[in-house]
Amino acid sequence: MALLSPPVSILPITPSTNPKCLLPSRFAFKSFSTPPAPLSLPTFSRTFHSQSINFCSCLAMPLEVPTSTSQLQDSLSYSRAYWVSESVIAWNVDVGDGSCYLYSSKIAALSIGDGGIIGYDVKIKLEEDNGGLPINVIEKFPLLQGYKAFKVPLTVDAKSLIKCQLAIAALSYELDCPVLLFFAAVLSTKIVLLILLLLELDHNGFYDLSQTDGQCNNVTGLQLPGVLDELFSYEGPLGAIFSEEAVTLHLWAPTAQVVCACIYRDPSGGDPLDIVSLEEVNGVWSARGPKSWEGCYYEYEVSVYHPSTLQIEKCTANDPYARGLSADARRTLFVNLNSDDLKPEGWDNLGDEKPALLSFSDISIYELHIRDFSANDHTVHPDFRGGYLAFTSQDSAGILHLKRLCNAGISHLHLLPTFQFAGVDDEKEKWKCVDSKILETLPPDSVEQQAEIVAIQDEDGYNWGYNPVLSGVPKGSYASNPKGPWRTLEFRKMVQALNRIGFRVVLDVVYNHLHGSGPFDENSVLDKIVPGYYLRRNSNGCIENSTCVNNTASEHFMVERLILDDLLCWAVNYKVDGFRFDLMGHIMKRTMVKAKNLLHSLSKGMDGIDGSSIYIYGEGWDFGEVAKNGCGVNASQFNLCGTGIGSFNDRIRDAMLGGSPFGPPLQQGFVTGLFLQPNDHDHGGEEVAEQMLAVSKDHIQVGMAANLRDFVLTNCEGEEVKGSEVSTYDGTPVAYATCPTETINYVSAHDNETLFDIASLKTPMQISVEERCRMNHLATSIIALSQGIPFFHAGDEMLRSKSIDRDSYNSGDWFNRLDFSYNSNNWGVGLPPKEKNEKNWPLIKPRLADPSFKPQKSHIIAAVENFLNVLKIRYSSPLFRLRTANAIQARVRFHNTGPSWVPGIIVMSIEDGHEGVPGLSQLDPVYSYIVVIINPSPTGIKFASPALQARTLQLHPVQLMSTDEVIKNSTYVASSGCFTVPPRTTSVFVEPRESE
């Protein structure tokens, strides 16, 4: 008779009261690809013991089919279990009545044999804790909800085991007998159970499983951050520490077996001066060396088990706390940041020279890439172009432009990544370049420019820098000399020069991911020192890559500590004034709050700077594995409310431009012609477009009120709602802030197309370049006159173009050029690089080819003046920079609301009090009332409101004195409360106080 497939399940039984009769409640049979040959029933001479056996035939247990040896071997490559504390391992496996064991091998020899795991030094039985995982473990690792808890015996030396290859295995009892498989197919379950007993009786007639652990049916490696945090969290010195008589090294590497430091005289080549063995105390490896090490270089050799290779690897790595590097970034420089030789004249007193900052509400931010600033500026010395020292050239075209921005009100200069990043060689002589003179002869819509740029894009001098390698070292390619300590000195000169112009300096920091990982990548550092700790891994043990690659895990203690120490280094040793966090939502809220508190605790007396004036903000996007607090409470927009930490307001950006950076490229928004000047995109008909415009206006008004969640306004339906009750297209609340400095309002940044490029893409082909220029200014004026903190991308004020490149991170100087002579805005320099833009080439090509799209110098100069003017208006009155949510609610009001609105027009008033009069306090000594009217329409409009009648309003003096003749046509009639505003114009009317 053929064997049935699968075999019949064995039913659970109640064992004898005899302690040797150890019948498991579940049996597992191996399956066979072909049935066994027919067998005869054997004859047995043994008899049953007189004790009874009870059968339960009402519940059937599922059959477990064990995993093959090769599959189990593959499972060792994963890390699906978590050693979360010294006494607890979490694993999402039900071992039933089987057993669970922890195995370790100091030489990483674990493998799967026929009998289970082999090659181990230590084998430890684990017992399941039916109470489950502790609450504190679930809070730290939310993804472990529902995992089983296994108790590690108190006698286990966890500190030794974590240096080994580790695996955890589940074992079940298994009988592999063709005879039984045959009978299982033809006989009743009870008879088969009797045969089982007959086959396995010992010499006393008992069924005995006490001599076997069972068959391995599941195995995996372990993730260790939990136990490492519990046993090895450390707050002592790290990196190279300098004293008058010695230099000491400290490296946190609790999983390492051996650590050596190779000391070199030169930055590359040559034999080591010395190879020093570091000694370990509780996970920290240390060595003491002579003062003569200062100025030398070193690298670590770390012997450590690496889960990516399942081997003990000897990794060569830089110091994670490096403060200097060799020119090729392969060795760490012994550099004493307190050395007087590395300080510009007057450096120690720079804390006293910082530009005044009375309130974070007075901040406005200008985002700039170091290389963009001067690479194309021929008024800068050739050796300084594209680097730190360009900011010390006080009479260059770029510096003169920055001085104009500063005088108009820009307070903070945000520099894109300035730390050591991958993608650009620090040694300039290795760079490849294109001949720009040849590119300039090519047609504006040609594919050839991008082909030339792409061919060398990984070997030129350009990259945005979001490829972090060592976040505590200034980038060498921006220094005139990347060797030795020059980068430190020149970075400090840059900060000092910018402070003296009047800017505070913000660094763009990238702590959400690392560029390299594994034991062999030359850009890997942290993952060589403590493999598997610094990077966030998923439930299989694979590195999370939602940020782009190698996500870091700030929920781990020493990752958080590295971030905090790094910020402290930049704030104290480089005297920077703020930090912008890339993909901040991938960092835990706890880390961000600690960072803010740590920075604000710094004082001039102790640290040389006033930390209370350091502002931090970032991208609070909530996506990937951290979404909805998947890895703990993260620093997302909604979670940060109440912290005073700023986050970018993408709602106002999308409402102004249309759609989102990931939506249809022609979808229009408030300033790009939605409903009022439609393009060829199907928005769903005229009624739908009008409703979209109304909703966009609501979003913008909420943003202009600092995106405060509790700000009350009348929406387009005529309902009185809070900002948090206004929803985005997917139902998410628009507003999330509780104070104005938690909102960064912006319309463009380094990511995505520039503001001018977006306007050129989304507007109808036939409109004039003058109209697009006015759209550009309309957008920046909304940002400049909103409550909250305004943020501008460098070049917004100059109609900057990147030839409609949506992601110019690696598009070379050619597509990223800034021209502070105002001769060109860089429009029409060829089709943008194929990789990120090809699908939009059919839309881009005819626009680039049309000469009417390109602004002339006169357009650029006018745009710059208009931008400076709107900044001057913002800083002409504190009413544009209210400091509290209550002040905004009490003073800011929107008119032209509800269903009877004039399409598209935003009318905002800001009211001040009068000294000695009950009610609102007086904030502005010059103006008592302000009205801002924004007209995105291609035609002029009239707007009348009874609430605005009988006032002494007049056009703001800055606009009256402007060279923009259009804006001077703005009028106000007091008797009717009627305003006239020209097309695509923001008009500001003020009510001067009566002179006493």
CSV table of C-alpha atoms in Angstrom, one decimal, residues 724-988:
chain,number,residue,atom,x,y,z
A,724,SER,CA,-4.9,70.5,13.5
A,725,GLU,CA,-8.4,70.1,12.1
A,726,VAL,CA,-7.3,71.1,8.6
A,727,SER,CA,-6.3,68.0,6.8
A,728,THR,CA,-3.9,67.1,4.0
A,729,TYR,CA,-5.0,65.0,1.0
A,730,ASP,CA,-4.5,61.8,3.0
A,731,GLY,CA,-6.3,63.0,6.2
A,732,THR,CA,-3.1,63.9,8.1
A,733,PRO,CA,-3.5,67.1,10.1
A,734,VAL,CA,-1.8,70.1,8.5
A,735,ALA,CA,-0.7,71.7,11.8
A,736,TYR,CA,1.5,70.1,14.4
A,737,ALA,CA,3.5,72.9,16.2
A,738,THR,CA,2.8,74.3,19.7
A,739,CYS,CA,5.1,77.3,19.3
A,740,PRO,CA,6.3,79.3,16.3
A,741,THR,CA,9.9,78.2,16.5
A,742,GLU,CA,8.9,74.6,16.0
A,743,THR,CA,8.0,75.4,12.4
A,744,ILE,CA,10.5,75.9,9.5
A,745,ASN,CA,8.5,77.4,6.6
A,746,TYR,CA,10.0,76.8,3.2
A,747,VAL,CA,9.1,76.5,-0.5
A,748,SER,CA,12.4,75.1,-1.8
A,749,ALA,CA,15.6,73.5,-0.5
A,750,HIS,CA,18.6,71.6,-2.0
A,751,ASP,CA,16.4,68.6,-2.6
A,752,ASN,CA,14.1,68.6,-5.7
A,753,GLU,CA,13.9,71.3,-8.3
A,754,THR,CA,14.7,74.9,-7.6
A,755,LEU,CA,11.9,77.3,-7.1
A,756,PHE,CA,12.4,78.9,-10.5
A,757,ASP,CA,12.6,75.5,-12.2
A,758,ILE,CA,9.4,74.4,-10.6
A,759,ALA,CA,7.6,77.5,-11.7
A,760,SER,CA,9.0,77.0,-15.2
A,761,LEU,CA,7.8,73.4,-15.3
A,762,LYS,CA,4.3,73.8,-13.9
A,763,THR,CA,3.2,77.0,-15.5
A,764,PRO,CA,1.7,77.2,-19.0
A,765,MET,CA,4.3,77.2,-21.8
A,766,GLN,CA,3.0,80.5,-23.3
A,767,ILE,CA,3.3,82.8,-20.3
A,768,SER,CA,6.3,85.2,-20.2
A,769,VAL,CA,9.5,84.9,-18.2
A,770,GLU,CA,8.5,88.1,-16.3
A,771,GLU,CA,5.4,86.3,-15.0
A,772,ARG,CA,7.5,83.4,-13.8
A,773,CYS,CA,9.9,85.8,-12.1
A,774,ARG,CA,6.9,87.3,-10.2
A,775,MET,CA,5.8,83.8,-9.2
A,776,ASN,CA,9.3,83.2,-7.8
A,777,HIS,CA,9.1,86.3,-5.7
A,778,LEU,CA,5.5,85.7,-4.7
A,779,ALA,CA,6.6,82.4,-3.2
A,780,THR,CA,9.5,83.8,-1.3
A,781,SER,CA,7.4,86.7,0.0
A,782,ILE,CA,4.9,84.3,1.5
A,783,ILE,CA,7.7,82.5,3.4
A,784,ALA,CA,9.3,85.7,4.5
A,785,LEU,CA,6.1,87.2,5.9
A,786,SER,CA,4.9,84.1,7.7
A,787,GLN,CA,5.1,83.5,11.5
A,788,GLY,CA,7.6,80.8,12.4
A,789,ILE,CA,11.1,80.6,11.0
A,790,PRO,CA,11.6,81.3,7.2
A,791,PHE,CA,14.1,79.1,5.3
A,792,PHE,CA,15.5,79.9,1.8
A,793,HIS,CA,17.5,77.8,-0.6
A,794,ALA,CA,20.6,79.7,-1.9
A,795,GLY,CA,19.7,81.2,-5.2
A,796,ASP,CA,16.0,81.5,-4.6
A,797,GLU,CA,16.6,85.2,-4.6
A,798,MET,CA,18.5,85.0,-7.9
A,799,LEU,CA,16.0,82.9,-9.9
A,800,ARG,CA,18.4,80.0,-9.5
A,801,SER,CA,18.1,77.2,-12.0
A,802,LYS,CA,19.6,73.7,-12.2
A,803,SER,CA,18.2,73.1,-15.7
A,804,ILE,CA,15.2,71.4,-14.0
A,805,ASP,CA,17.4,68.8,-12.3
A,806,ARG,CA,15.3,67.3,-9.5
A,807,ASP,CA,18.2,65.8,-7.6
A,808,SER,CA,21.6,67.5,-8.2
A,809,TYR,CA,23.5,65.8,-5.4
A,810,ASN,CA,26.0,64.4,-7.8
A,811,SER,CA,25.5,66.6,-10.8
A,812,GLY,CA,28.8,68.4,-10.6
A,813,ASP,CA,29.5,72.1,-10.6
A,814,TRP,CA,27.9,72.5,-14.0
A,815,PHE,CA,24.3,72.0,-12.9
A,816,ASN,CA,24.8,73.5,-9.5
A,817,ARG,CA,26.5,76.8,-10.4
A,818,LEU,CA,25.7,80.1,-8.6
A,819,ASP,CA,26.6,83.3,-10.3
A,820,PHE,CA,26.9,86.2,-7.9
A,821,SER,CA,27.6,88.6,-10.8
A,822,TYR,CA,24.0,88.1,-11.7
A,823,ASN,CA,24.8,87.5,-15.4
A,824,SER,CA,23.1,84.1,-15.5
A,825,ASN,CA,20.8,82.0,-13.4
A,826,ASN,CA,22.1,78.7,-15.0
A,827,TRP,CA,19.0,78.0,-17.0
A,828,GLY,CA,19.3,75.9,-20.1
A,829,VAL,CA,22.6,74.3,-19.6
A,830,GLY,CA,21.5,71.0,-21.0
A,831,LEU,CA,19.0,68.3,-20.1
A,832,PRO,CA,19.5,67.3,-16.4
A,833,PRO,CA,21.2,63.9,-15.6
A,834,LYS,CA,19.4,60.9,-17.0
A,835,GLU,CA,19.3,58.8,-13.8
A,836,LYS,CA,16.8,61.0,-11.9
A,837,ASN,CA,15.3,63.0,-14.7
A,838,GLU,CA,14.9,61.0,-17.8
A,839,LYS,CA,11.1,60.3,-17.4
A,840,ASN,CA,10.6,64.1,-17.4
A,841,TRP,CA,12.8,64.9,-20.3
A,842,PRO,CA,9.9,65.1,-22.7
A,843,LEU,CA,8.5,67.9,-20.5
A,844,ILE,CA,11.8,69.5,-19.9
A,845,LYS,CA,13.3,69.6,-23.4
A,846,PRO,CA,10.9,72.0,-25.1
A,847,ARG,CA,11.2,74.4,-22.1
A,848,LEU,CA,15.0,74.4,-22.2
A,849,ALA,CA,14.9,74.9,-25.9
A,850,ASP,CA,12.7,77.9,-25.8
A,851,PRO,CA,14.8,81.0,-25.4
A,852,SER,CA,11.9,83.0,-23.9
A,853,PHE,CA,12.2,80.9,-20.7
A,854,LYS,CA,15.7,82.2,-19.8
A,855,PRO,CA,15.8,85.3,-17.5
A,856,GLN,CA,18.1,88.1,-18.4
A,857,LYS,CA,20.4,89.9,-16.0
A,858,SER,CA,17.8,92.6,-15.4
A,859,HIS,CA,15.3,90.0,-14.2
A,860,ILE,CA,17.9,88.5,-11.8
A,861,ILE,CA,18.8,91.9,-10.4
A,862,ALA,CA,15.1,92.8,-9.9
A,863,ALA,CA,14.5,89.4,-8.2
A,864,VAL,CA,17.4,90.1,-5.8
A,865,GLU,CA,16.1,93.5,-4.9
A,866,ASN,CA,12.5,92.2,-4.3
A,867,PHE,CA,13.9,89.5,-2.1
A,868,LEU,CA,15.9,91.9,0.0
A,869,ASN,CA,12.9,94.2,0.3
A,870,VAL,CA,10.6,91.5,1.7
A,871,LEU,CA,13.3,90.6,4.2
A,872,LYS,CA,13.6,94.2,5.2
A,873,ILE,CA,9.8,94.3,5.7
A,874,ARG,CA,9.9,91.2,7.9
A,875,TYR,CA,12.5,92.8,10.2
A,876,SER,CA,10.9,96.2,10.1
A,877,SER,CA,8.3,95.0,12.7
A,878,PRO,CA,8.4,92.4,15.5
A,879,LEU,CA,4.8,91.7,14.6
A,880,PHE,CA,6.1,89.4,11.8
A,881,ARG,CA,8.1,87.5,14.4
A,882,LEU,CA,5.7,86.8,17.3
A,883,ARG,CA,7.3,84.6,19.9
A,884,THR,CA,4.4,82.6,21.3
A,885,ALA,CA,1.3,80.7,20.1
A,886,ASN,CA,-0.9,82.9,22.3
A,887,ALA,CA,0.4,86.1,20.7
A,888,ILE,CA,-0.2,84.7,17.2
A,889,GLN,CA,-3.8,83.6,18.1
A,890,ALA,CA,-4.5,87.0,19.6
A,891,ARG,CA,-3.0,89.2,16.9
A,892,VAL,CA,-3.1,87.3,13.5
A,893,ARG,CA,-6.3,87.1,11.6
A,894,PHE,CA,-7.2,86.0,8.1
A,895,HIS,CA,-9.9,87.7,6.0
A,896,ASN,CA,-11.4,86.6,2.7
A,897,THR,CA,-12.3,83.3,4.2
A,898,GLY,CA,-15.3,81.0,3.8
A,899,PRO,CA,-17.2,80.0,0.7
A,900,SER,CA,-17.8,83.6,-0.6
A,901,TRP,CA,-14.1,84.3,-0.9
A,902,VAL,CA,-12.3,86.0,-3.8
A,903,PRO,CA,-10.5,83.1,-5.4
A,904,GLY,CA,-6.9,82.7,-4.4
A,905,ILE,CA,-6.5,85.9,-2.4
A,906,ILE,CA,-4.9,85.7,1.0
A,907,VAL,CA,-5.5,88.6,3.3
A,908,MET,CA,-3.7,88.6,6.7
A,909,SER,CA,-3.8,91.3,9.4
A,910,ILE,CA,-1.5,91.6,12.4
A,911,GLU,CA,-2.7,93.8,15.2
A,912,ASP,CA,-0.6,95.5,17.9
A,913,GLY,CA,-1.7,97.1,21.1
A,914,HIS,CA,-1.2,100.6,22.4
A,915,GLU,CA,0.8,101.6,25.4
A,916,GLY,CA,-1.4,102.4,28.3
A,917,VAL,CA,-4.5,100.9,26.7
A,918,PRO,CA,-6.1,97.7,28.0
A,919,GLY,CA,-5.9,94.7,25.8
A,920,LEU,CA,-3.0,93.7,23.6
A,921,SER,CA,0.4,94.8,24.7
A,922,GLN,CA,2.4,97.1,22.5
A,923,LEU,CA,5.3,95.3,20.7
A,924,ASP,CA,6.0,97.6,17.7
A,925,PRO,CA,6.9,101.3,18.4
A,926,VAL,CA,6.5,102.1,14.7
A,927,TYR,CA,3.4,100.3,13.4
A,928,SER,CA,0.1,99.5,15.1
A,929,TYR,CA,-1.5,97.4,12.4
A,930,ILE,CA,-0.3,95.5,9.3
A,931,VAL,CA,-2.2,94.0,6.4
A,932,VAL,CA,-0.6,91.6,4.0
A,933,ILE,CA,-2.4,90.8,0.8
A,934,ILE,CA,-1.2,88.0,-1.5
A,935,ASN,CA,-2.5,87.9,-5.1
A,936,PRO,CA,-1.4,84.9,-7.1
A,937,SER,CA,-3.8,85.8,-10.0
A,938,PRO,CA,-2.5,86.8,-13.4
A,939,THR,CA,-4.7,89.9,-13.1
A,940,GLY,CA,-5.0,92.7,-10.6
A,941,ILE,CA,-7.7,92.3,-7.9
A,942,LYS,CA,-9.8,94.5,-5.6
A,943,PHE,CA,-10.7,93.3,-2.1
A,944,ALA,CA,-12.9,95.2,0.4
A,945,SER,CA,-13.6,94.3,4.0
A,946,PRO,CA,-15.7,96.2,6.6
A,947,ALA,CA,-13.2,95.0,9.2
A,948,LEU,CA,-10.5,96.9,7.5
A,949,GLN,CA,-12.3,100.2,7.0
A,950,ALA,CA,-11.4,103.6,8.4
A,951,ARG,CA,-7.7,102.8,9.0
A,952,THR,CA,-4.7,104.9,8.2
A,953,LEU,CA,-3.1,102.2,6.2
A,954,GLN,CA,-0.4,102.9,3.6
A,955,LEU,CA,1.9,100.9,1.4
A,956,HIS,CA,5.0,99.9,3.4
A,957,PRO,CA,7.8,102.4,2.9
A,958,VAL,CA,10.2,99.7,1.6
A,959,GLN,CA,7.7,98.9,-1.2
A,960,LEU,CA,7.1,102.6,-1.9
A,961,MET,CA,10.8,103.0,-2.5
A,962,SER,CA,11.2,99.9,-4.5
A,963,THR,CA,12.3,99.9,-8.1
A,964,ASP,CA,9.4,97.4,-8.8
A,965,GLU,CA,6.9,99.8,-10.5
A,966,VAL,CA,4.2,97.1,-10.4
A,967,ILE,CA,3.9,97.0,-6.7
A,968,LYS,CA,3.6,100.7,-6.4
A,969,ASN,CA,0.1,100.4,-8.0
A,970,SER,CA,-1.1,98.9,-4.8
A,971,THR,CA,-3.7,101.1,-3.1
A,972,TYR,CA,-6.0,101.3,-0.1
A,973,VAL,CA,-9.2,103.3,0.3
A,974,ALA,CA,-10.1,103.9,4.0
A,975,SER,CA,-13.7,104.8,3.5
A,976,SER,CA,-14.6,101.5,1.8
A,977,GLY,CA,-11.8,99.3,3.2
A,978,CYS,CA,-10.9,98.4,-0.4
A,979,PHE,CA,-7.5,97.3,-1.5
A,980,THR,CA,-6.1,97.1,-5.0
A,981,VAL,CA,-3.3,94.7,-5.6
A,982,PRO,CA,-1.5,94.1,-8.9
A,983,PRO,CA,-1.1,90.6,-10.4
A,984,ARG,CA,1.2,88.1,-8.8
A,985,THR,CA,2.1,90.6,-6.0
A,986,THR,CA,2.4,90.6,-2.3
A,987,SER,CA,1.5,94.0,-1.0
A,988,VAL,CA,2.1,95.1,2.6
